Amino acid sequence: SQQGEEDPQALSIQEGENATMNCSYKTSINNLQWYRQNSGRGLVHLILIRSNEREKHSGRLRVTLDTSKKSSSLLITASRAADTASYFCATYSGYALNFGKGTSLLVTP
Amino acid sequence: GAGVSQSPSNKVTEKGKDVELRCDPISGHTALYWYRQSLGQGLEFLIYFQGNSAPDKSGLPSDRFSAERTGGSVSTLTIQRTQQEDSAVYLCASSRAGTLDNEQFFGPGTRLTVL
């Protein structure tokens, strides 16, 4: 079953613009993770935010977490064509990561 | 190794045949996971290994699916009597330990096509 749901399903922006993706989840969590997937193959871990954290930064990435609303957002600043990929949020359910259906981001030069 | 590796990268098989998919986790990672990604279902968890044992195999879709892990390292996922609905990308991941605050490192996946 899918725990996280990303919004929007697809996003198209130009290089240099910021991209914001949102994720909602259903049950209580210890942490929430964001992953990127290029061309439908392996996923790359981007960032993990714990339930007692509200905001976290990594390079051009900024993640927020609102446990009261059961939601998270991923902001990519100054986007590049190389950021074109699908982005997934994931939370643990038992030992398994449950992924949302992802946001497909297209960054055009 | 430097990352999780999987083989083959692509596999085309005929309906009814058995297939074996292989995963080499990152050296020293005790936890290993198999996931499946298909168009209609998104990313689905299949099975989790801690060392050589599988405390959670709840995601295996049918008894045609099995997996093993030997030496706390390499894992194989076997699908018997393949069906067309088994077509998907099979992803393997590993992590340092099977705790709930570890990131999982994913391999490139095996794309399985059942004709």
PDB file of C-alpha atoms in Angstrom:
ATOM      1  CA  SER A   1       0.000   0.000   0.000  1.00  0.00           C
ATOM      2  CA  GLN A   2       1.189   3.526  -0.634  1.00  0.00           C
ATOM      3  CA  GLN A   3       1.781   5.699   2.394  1.00  0.00           C
ATOM      4  CA  GLY A   4       2.912   8.869   0.646  1.00  0.00           C
ATOM      5  CA  GLU A   5       1.220  10.765  -2.117  1.00  0.00           C
ATOM      6  CA  GLU A   6       3.100  13.415  -4.056  1.00  0.00           C
ATOM      7  CA  ASP A   7       1.636  16.507  -5.586  1.00  0.00           C
ATOM      8  CA  PRO A   8       1.748  17.593  -8.347  1.00  0.00           C
ATOM      9  CA  GLN A   9       2.043  14.470 -10.496  1.00  0.00           C
ATOM     10  CA  ALA A  10       4.000  16.428 -13.091  1.00  0.00           C
ATOM     11  CA  LEU A  11       5.827  19.721 -13.062  1.00  0.00           C
ATOM     12  CA  SER A  12       7.508  21.576 -15.915  1.00  0.00           C
ATOM     13  CA  ILE A  13       9.767  24.572 -15.264  1.00  0.00           C
ATOM     14  CA  GLN A  14      12.649  26.423 -16.856  1.00  0.00           C
ATOM     15  CA  GLU A  15      16.233  26.305 -15.711  1.00  0.00           C
ATOM     16  CA  GLY A  16      16.906  28.689 -12.883  1.00  0.00           C
ATOM     17  CA  GLU A  17      13.384  28.488 -11.477  1.00  0.00           C
ATOM     18  CA  ASN A  18      12.508  26.818  -8.197  1.00  0.00           C
ATOM     19  CA  ALA A  19      10.537  23.568  -8.061  1.00  0.00           C
ATOM     20  CA  THR A  20       8.307  22.636  -5.152  1.00  0.00           C
ATOM     21  CA  MET A  21       6.857  19.190  -4.624  1.00  0.00           C
ATOM     22  CA  ASN A  22       4.553  18.148  -1.839  1.00  0.00           C
ATOM     23  CA  CYS A  23       3.956  14.845  -0.117  1.00  0.00           C
ATOM     24  CA  SER A  24       1.185  13.748   2.200  1.00  0.00           C
ATOM     25  CA  TYR A  25       1.211  10.604   4.303  1.00  0.00           C
ATOM     26  CA  LYS A  26      -1.293   8.789   6.430  1.00  0.00           C
ATOM     27  CA  THR A  27       0.180   7.324   9.605  1.00  0.00           C
ATOM     28  CA  SER A  28       2.663   8.490  12.227  1.00  0.00           C
ATOM     29  CA  ILE A  29       6.288   8.341  11.178  1.00  0.00           C
ATOM     30  CA  ASN A  30       9.821   8.296  12.590  1.00  0.00           C
ATOM     31  CA  ASN A  31      11.213   9.973   9.510  1.00  0.00           C
ATOM     32  CA  LEU A  32      10.418  10.804   5.920  1.00  0.00           C
ATOM     33  CA  GLN A  33      12.806  10.413   3.020  1.00  0.00           C
ATOM     34  CA  TRP A  34      12.967  11.867  -0.472  1.00  0.00           C
ATOM     35  CA  TYR A  35      14.416   9.941  -3.409  1.00  0.00           C
ATOM     36  CA  ARG A  36      15.101  10.801  -7.042  1.00  0.00           C
ATOM     37  CA  GLN A  37      14.793   8.405  -9.959  1.00  0.00           C
ATOM     38  CA  ASN A  38      16.192   8.986 -13.419  1.00  0.00           C
ATOM     39  CA  SER A  39      14.806   7.187 -16.444  1.00  0.00           C
ATOM     40  CA  GLY A  40      12.774   4.679 -14.459  1.00  0.00           C
ATOM     41  CA  ARG A  41      15.760   2.892 -12.950  1.00  0.00           C
ATOM     42  CA  GLY A  42      17.663   3.103  -9.663  1.00  0.00           C
ATOM     43  CA  LEU A  43      16.606   5.489  -6.945  1.00  0.00           C
ATOM     44  CA  VAL A  44      19.014   7.906  -5.339  1.00  0.00           C
ATOM     45  CA  HIS A  45      18.530   8.980  -1.751  1.00  0.00           C
ATOM     46  CA  LEU A  46      18.332  12.776  -1.427  1.00  0.00           C
ATOM     47  CA  ILE A  47      17.518  13.611   2.158  1.00  0.00           C
ATOM     48  CA  LEU A  48      16.027  12.206   5.350  1.00  0.00           C
ATOM     49  CA  ILE A  49      14.102  14.371   7.786  1.00  0.00           C
ATOM     50  CA  ARG A  50      13.217  13.055  11.236  1.00  0.00           C
ATOM     51  CA  SER A  51       9.851  13.513  12.873  1.00  0.00           C
ATOM     52  CA  ASN A  52      11.272  16.001  15.393  1.00  0.00           C
ATOM     53  CA  GLU A  53      12.745  18.195  12.660  1.00  0.00           C
ATOM     54  CA  ARG A  54      10.824  20.880  10.826  1.00  0.00           C
ATOM     55  CA  GLU A  55      13.261  21.839   8.101  1.00  0.00           C
ATOM     56  CA  LYS A  56      16.433  20.472   6.592  1.00  0.00           C
ATOM     57  CA  HIS A  57      18.797  21.686   3.888  1.00  0.00           C
ATOM     58  CA  SER A  58      21.191  19.889   1.601  1.00  0.00           C
ATOM     59  CA  GLY A  59      22.805  21.947  -1.138  1.00  0.00           C
ATOM     60  CA  ARG A  60      20.006  23.269  -3.346  1.00  0.00           C
ATOM     61  CA  LEU A  61      17.435  21.101  -1.589  1.00  0.00           C
ATOM     62  CA  ARG A  62      15.192  22.237   1.213  1.00  0.00           C
ATOM     63  CA  VAL A  63      12.778  19.852   2.895  1.00  0.00           C
ATOM     64  CA  THR A  64      10.091  20.756   5.383  1.00  0.00           C
ATOM     65  CA  LEU A  65       8.002  18.470   7.529  1.00  0.00           C
ATOM     66  CA  ASP A  66       4.709  19.254   9.230  1.00  0.00           C
ATOM     67  CA  THR A  67       3.710  16.257  11.324  1.00  0.00           C
ATOM     68  CA  SER A  68       0.463  17.916  12.412  1.00  0.00           C
ATOM     69  CA  LYS A  69      -0.642  18.030   8.782  1.00  0.00           C
ATOM     70  CA  LYS A  70       1.164  14.817   7.859  1.00  0.00           C
ATOM     71  CA  SER A  71       2.854  16.567   4.981  1.00  0.00           C
ATOM     72  CA  SER A  72       6.294  17.359   3.633  1.00  0.00           C
ATOM     73  CA  SER A  73       7.621  19.518   0.846  1.00  0.00           C
ATOM     74  CA  LEU A  74      10.761  19.352  -1.258  1.00  0.00           C
ATOM     75  CA  LEU A  75      12.079  22.575  -2.739  1.00  0.00           C
ATOM     76  CA  ILE A  76      14.779  22.530  -5.401  1.00  0.00           C
ATOM     77  CA  THR A  77      16.244  25.985  -5.906  1.00  0.00           C
ATOM     78  CA  ALA A  78      17.878  27.299  -9.065  1.00  0.00           C
ATOM     79  CA  SER A  79      16.903  24.184 -10.987  1.00  0.00           C
ATOM     80  CA  ARG A  80      19.073  22.691 -13.720  1.00  0.00           C
ATOM     81  CA  ALA A  81      18.277  20.472 -16.689  1.00  0.00           C
ATOM     82  CA  ALA A  82      20.041  17.655 -14.810  1.00  0.00           C
ATOM     83  CA  ASP A  83      17.348  17.850 -12.113  1.00  0.00           C
ATOM     84  CA  THR A  84      14.883  16.355 -14.599  1.00  0.00           C
ATOM     85  CA  ALA A  85      13.719  13.161 -12.886  1.00  0.00           C
ATOM     86  CA  SER A  86      10.938  11.657 -10.823  1.00  0.00           C
ATOM     87  CA  TYR A  87      10.898  12.500  -7.136  1.00  0.00           C
ATOM     88  CA  PHE A  88       9.403  10.252  -4.477  1.00  0.00           C
ATOM     89  CA  CYS A  89       8.737  10.638  -0.809  1.00  0.00           C
ATOM     90  CA  ALA A  90       8.949   7.502   1.293  1.00  0.00           C
ATOM     91  CA  THR A  91       8.115   6.482   4.828  1.00  0.00           C
ATOM     92  CA  TYR A  92       8.702   3.273   6.702  1.00  0.00           C
ATOM     93  CA  SER A  93       5.909   0.821   7.335  1.00  0.00           C
ATOM     94  CA  GLY A  94       7.434  -2.040   9.256  1.00  0.00           C
ATOM     95  CA  TYR A  95      10.761  -2.739   7.573  1.00  0.00           C
ATOM     96  CA  ALA A  96       9.622  -1.582   4.157  1.00  0.00           C
ATOM     97  CA  LEU A  97       9.780   1.836   2.591  1.00  0.00           C
ATOM     98  CA  ASN A  98       6.422   2.863   1.206  1.00  0.00           C
ATOM     99  CA  PHE A  99       6.723   5.187  -1.750  1.00  0.00           C
ATOM    100  CA  GLY A 100       4.235   7.576  -3.256  1.00  0.00           C
ATOM    101  CA  LYS A 101       3.603   7.620  -6.989  1.00  0.00           C
ATOM    102  CA  GLY A 102       6.065  10.425  -7.484  1.00  0.00           C
ATOM    103  CA  THR A 103       6.291  13.837  -9.079  1.00  0.00           C
ATOM    104  CA  SER A 104       7.749  13.925 -12.571  1.00  0.00           C
ATOM    105  CA  LEU A 105       9.878  17.061 -12.918  1.00  0.00           C
ATOM    106  CA  LEU A 106      10.958  18.421 -16.301  1.00  0.00           C
ATOM    107  CA  VAL A 107      13.484  21.255 -16.351  1.00  0.00           C
ATOM    108  CA  THR A 108      13.932  22.830 -19.748  1.00  0.00           C
ATOM    109  CA  PRO A 109      16.989  24.880 -20.749  1.00  0.00           C
TER     110      PRO A 109
ATOM    111  CA  GLY B   1      31.631  -2.768  -3.963  1.00  0.00           C
ATOM    112  CA  ALA B   2      31.009   0.890  -4.608  1.00  0.00           C
ATOM    113  CA  GLY B   3      27.263   0.475  -4.919  1.00  0.00           C
ATOM    114  CA  VAL B   4      24.466  -2.028  -5.188  1.00  0.00           C
ATOM    115  CA  SER B   5      24.692  -4.024  -8.381  1.00  0.00           C
ATOM    116  CA  GLN B   6      22.025  -6.102 -10.052  1.00  0.00           C
ATOM    117  CA  SER B   7      22.075  -8.575 -12.889  1.00  0.00           C
ATOM    118  CA  PRO B   8      20.914  -8.956 -15.510  1.00  0.00           C
ATOM    119  CA  SER B   9      19.985  -5.387 -16.349  1.00  0.00           C
ATOM    120  CA  ASN B  10      17.337  -6.622 -18.755  1.00  0.00           C
ATOM    121  CA  LYS B  11      15.628  -9.984 -19.027  1.00  0.00           C
ATOM    122  CA  VAL B  12      13.111 -11.075 -21.617  1.00  0.00           C
ATOM    123  CA  THR B  13      11.447 -14.402 -21.029  1.00  0.00           C
ATOM    124  CA  GLU B  14       8.501 -16.407 -22.222  1.00  0.00           C
ATOM    125  CA  LYS B  15       5.439 -16.927 -20.112  1.00  0.00           C
ATOM    126  CA  GLY B  16       5.796 -20.026 -17.964  1.00  0.00           C
ATOM    127  CA  LYS B  17       9.591 -19.944 -17.703  1.00  0.00           C
ATOM    128  CA  ASP B  18      11.486 -19.438 -14.438  1.00  0.00           C
ATOM    129  CA  VAL B  19      13.814 -16.470 -13.932  1.00  0.00           C
ATOM    130  CA  GLU B  20      16.490 -15.619 -11.392  1.00  0.00           C
ATOM    131  CA  LEU B  21      17.463 -12.064 -10.562  1.00  0.00           C
ATOM    132  CA  ARG B  22      20.630 -11.289  -8.659  1.00  0.00           C
ATOM    133  CA  CYS B  23      21.549  -8.534  -6.246  1.00  0.00           C
ATOM    134  CA  ASP B  24      24.969  -7.678  -4.825  1.00  0.00           C
ATOM    135  CA  PRO B  25      24.547  -5.276  -1.913  1.00  0.00           C
ATOM    136  CA  ILE B  26      27.078  -2.784  -0.647  1.00  0.00           C
ATOM    137  CA  SER B  27      29.773  -4.567   1.346  1.00  0.00           C
ATOM    138  CA  GLY B  28      29.000  -4.555   5.041  1.00  0.00           C
ATOM    139  CA  HIS B  29      25.312  -3.779   4.649  1.00  0.00           C
ATOM    140  CA  THR B  30      23.350  -6.283   6.681  1.00  0.00           C
ATOM    141  CA  ALA B  31      19.893  -5.312   5.452  1.00  0.00           C
ATOM    142  CA  LEU B  32      18.723  -6.076   1.925  1.00  0.00           C
ATOM    143  CA  TYR B  33      15.391  -5.294   0.301  1.00  0.00           C
ATOM    144  CA  TRP B  34      13.628  -6.204  -2.933  1.00  0.00           C
ATOM    145  CA  TYR B  35      11.064  -3.915  -4.518  1.00  0.00           C
ATOM    146  CA  ARG B  36       9.087  -4.053  -7.748  1.00  0.00           C
ATOM    147  CA  GLN B  37       8.108  -1.078  -9.867  1.00  0.00           C
ATOM    148  CA  SER B  38       5.427  -1.385 -12.484  1.00  0.00           C
ATOM    149  CA  LEU B  39       3.354   1.173 -14.340  1.00  0.00           C
ATOM    150  CA  GLY B  40       0.097   0.407 -12.654  1.00  0.00           C
ATOM    151  CA  GLN B  41       1.331  -0.232  -9.133  1.00  0.00           C
ATOM    152  CA  GLY B  42       4.208   2.142  -8.504  1.00  0.00           C
ATOM    153  CA  LEU B  43       6.952   0.946  -6.160  1.00  0.00           C
ATOM    154  CA  GLU B  44       6.014  -2.120  -4.112  1.00  0.00           C
ATOM    155  CA  PHE B  45       7.967  -3.756  -1.323  1.00  0.00           C
ATOM    156  CA  LEU B  46       8.556  -7.473  -1.806  1.00  0.00           C
ATOM    157  CA  ILE B  47      10.882  -8.821   0.887  1.00  0.00           C
ATOM    158  CA  TYR B  48      13.419  -7.749   3.526  1.00  0.00           C
ATOM    159  CA  PHE B  49      16.501  -9.647   4.661  1.00  0.00           C
ATOM    160  CA  GLN B  50      18.478  -9.087   7.818  1.00  0.00           C
ATOM    161  CA  GLY B  51      21.595 -11.160   7.332  1.00  0.00           C
ATOM    162  CA  ASN B  52      20.448 -14.404   5.733  1.00  0.00           C
ATOM    163  CA  SER B  53      16.998 -14.482   7.262  1.00  0.00           C
ATOM    164  CA  ALA B  54      13.858 -12.803   5.966  1.00  0.00           C
ATOM    165  CA  PRO B  55      11.816 -11.375   8.843  1.00  0.00           C
ATOM    166  CA  ASP B  56       9.399  -9.760   6.412  1.00  0.00           C
ATOM    167  CA  LYS B  57       8.335 -11.406   3.182  1.00  0.00           C
ATOM    168  CA  SER B  58       4.850  -9.967   3.284  1.00  0.00           C
ATOM    169  CA  GLY B  59       5.155  -8.249  -0.076  1.00  0.00           C
ATOM    170  CA  LEU B  60       5.776 -11.349  -2.164  1.00  0.00           C
ATOM    171  CA  PRO B  61       2.719 -11.424  -4.446  1.00  0.00           C
ATOM    172  CA  SER B  62       2.364 -15.195  -4.757  1.00  0.00           C
ATOM    173  CA  ASP B  63       4.097 -18.483  -3.980  1.00  0.00           C
ATOM    174  CA  ARG B  64       5.727 -18.302  -7.417  1.00  0.00           C
ATOM    175  CA  PHE B  65       8.049 -15.696  -5.898  1.00  0.00           C
ATOM    176  CA  SER B  66      10.886 -16.661  -3.575  1.00  0.00           C
ATOM    177  CA  ALA B  67      14.159 -15.146  -2.489  1.00  0.00           C
ATOM    178  CA  GLU B  68      17.235 -16.205  -0.652  1.00  0.00           C
ATOM    179  CA  ARG B  69      20.372 -14.613   0.638  1.00  0.00           C
ATOM    180  CA  THR B  70      23.595 -16.439   1.319  1.00  0.00           C
ATOM    181  CA  GLY B  71      26.645 -15.440   3.307  1.00  0.00           C
ATOM    182  CA  GLY B  72      24.894 -12.269   4.376  1.00  0.00           C
ATOM    183  CA  SER B  73      25.667 -10.860   0.966  1.00  0.00           C
ATOM    184  CA  VAL B  74      24.300 -11.815  -2.469  1.00  0.00           C
ATOM    185  CA  SER B  75      20.591 -12.326  -2.859  1.00  0.00           C
ATOM    186  CA  THR B  76      18.604 -13.969  -5.620  1.00  0.00           C
ATOM    187  CA  LEU B  77      14.940 -13.411  -6.366  1.00  0.00           C
ATOM    188  CA  THR B  78      13.346 -16.299  -8.225  1.00  0.00           C
ATOM    189  CA  ILE B  79      10.086 -16.112 -10.101  1.00  0.00           C
ATOM    190  CA  GLN B  80       8.671 -19.456 -11.188  1.00  0.00           C
ATOM    191  CA  ARG B  81       6.250 -19.969 -14.054  1.00  0.00           C
ATOM    192  CA  THR B  82       6.385 -16.306 -15.011  1.00  0.00           C
ATOM    193  CA  GLN B  83       3.220 -14.503 -16.016  1.00  0.00           C
ATOM    194  CA  GLN B  84       2.828 -11.353 -18.094  1.00  0.00           C
ATOM    195  CA  GLU B  85       1.803  -9.403 -15.005  1.00  0.00           C
ATOM    196  CA  ASP B  86       5.245 -10.111 -13.554  1.00  0.00           C
ATOM    197  CA  SER B  87       6.721  -7.685 -16.095  1.00  0.00           C
ATOM    198  CA  ALA B  88       8.258  -4.836 -14.108  1.00  0.00           C
ATOM    199  CA  VAL B  89      11.531  -3.353 -12.951  1.00  0.00           C
ATOM    200  CA  TYR B  90      12.846  -5.260  -9.939  1.00  0.00           C
ATOM    201  CA  LEU B  91      14.910  -3.082  -7.628  1.00  0.00           C
ATOM    202  CA  CYS B  92      17.215  -4.196  -4.879  1.00  0.00           C
ATOM    203  CA  ALA B  93      18.372  -1.970  -2.026  1.00  0.00           C
ATOM    204  CA  SER B  94      20.663  -2.373   0.942  1.00  0.00           C
ATOM    205  CA  SER B  95      21.275  -0.467   4.140  1.00  0.00           C
ATOM    206  CA  ARG B  96      23.706  -0.665   7.041  1.00  0.00           C
ATOM    207  CA  ALA B  97      21.137  -2.179   9.358  1.00  0.00           C
ATOM    208  CA  GLY B  98      17.450  -2.887   9.308  1.00  0.00           C
ATOM    209  CA  THR B  99      16.478   0.027  11.473  1.00  0.00           C
ATOM    210  CA  LEU B 100      13.895   2.604  10.636  1.00  0.00           C
ATOM    211  CA  ASP B 101      16.204   5.577  10.269  1.00  0.00           C
ATOM    212  CA  ASN B 102      18.577   4.302   7.637  1.00  0.00           C
ATOM    213  CA  GLU B 103      18.653   5.399   4.052  1.00  0.00           C
ATOM    214  CA  GLN B 104      18.437   2.616   1.551  1.00  0.00           C
ATOM    215  CA  PHE B 105      20.854   2.470  -1.360  1.00  0.00           C
ATOM    216  CA  PHE B 106      19.283   1.187  -4.556  1.00  0.00           C
ATOM    217  CA  GLY B 107      20.720  -0.753  -7.441  1.00  0.00           C
ATOM    218  CA  PRO B 108      19.952   0.079 -11.086  1.00  0.00           C
ATOM    219  CA  GLY B 109      17.265  -2.576 -11.305  1.00  0.00           C
ATOM    220  CA  THR B 110      16.461  -5.492 -13.586  1.00  0.00           C
ATOM    221  CA  ARG B 111      13.825  -4.843 -16.225  1.00  0.00           C
ATOM    222  CA  LEU B 112      11.846  -8.057 -16.656  1.00  0.00           C
ATOM    223  CA  THR B 113       9.634  -8.514 -19.689  1.00  0.00           C
ATOM    224  CA  VAL B 114       7.427 -11.590 -19.887  1.00  0.00           C
ATOM    225  CA  LEU B 115       6.131 -12.262 -23.376  1.00  0.00           C
TER     226      LEU B 115
END
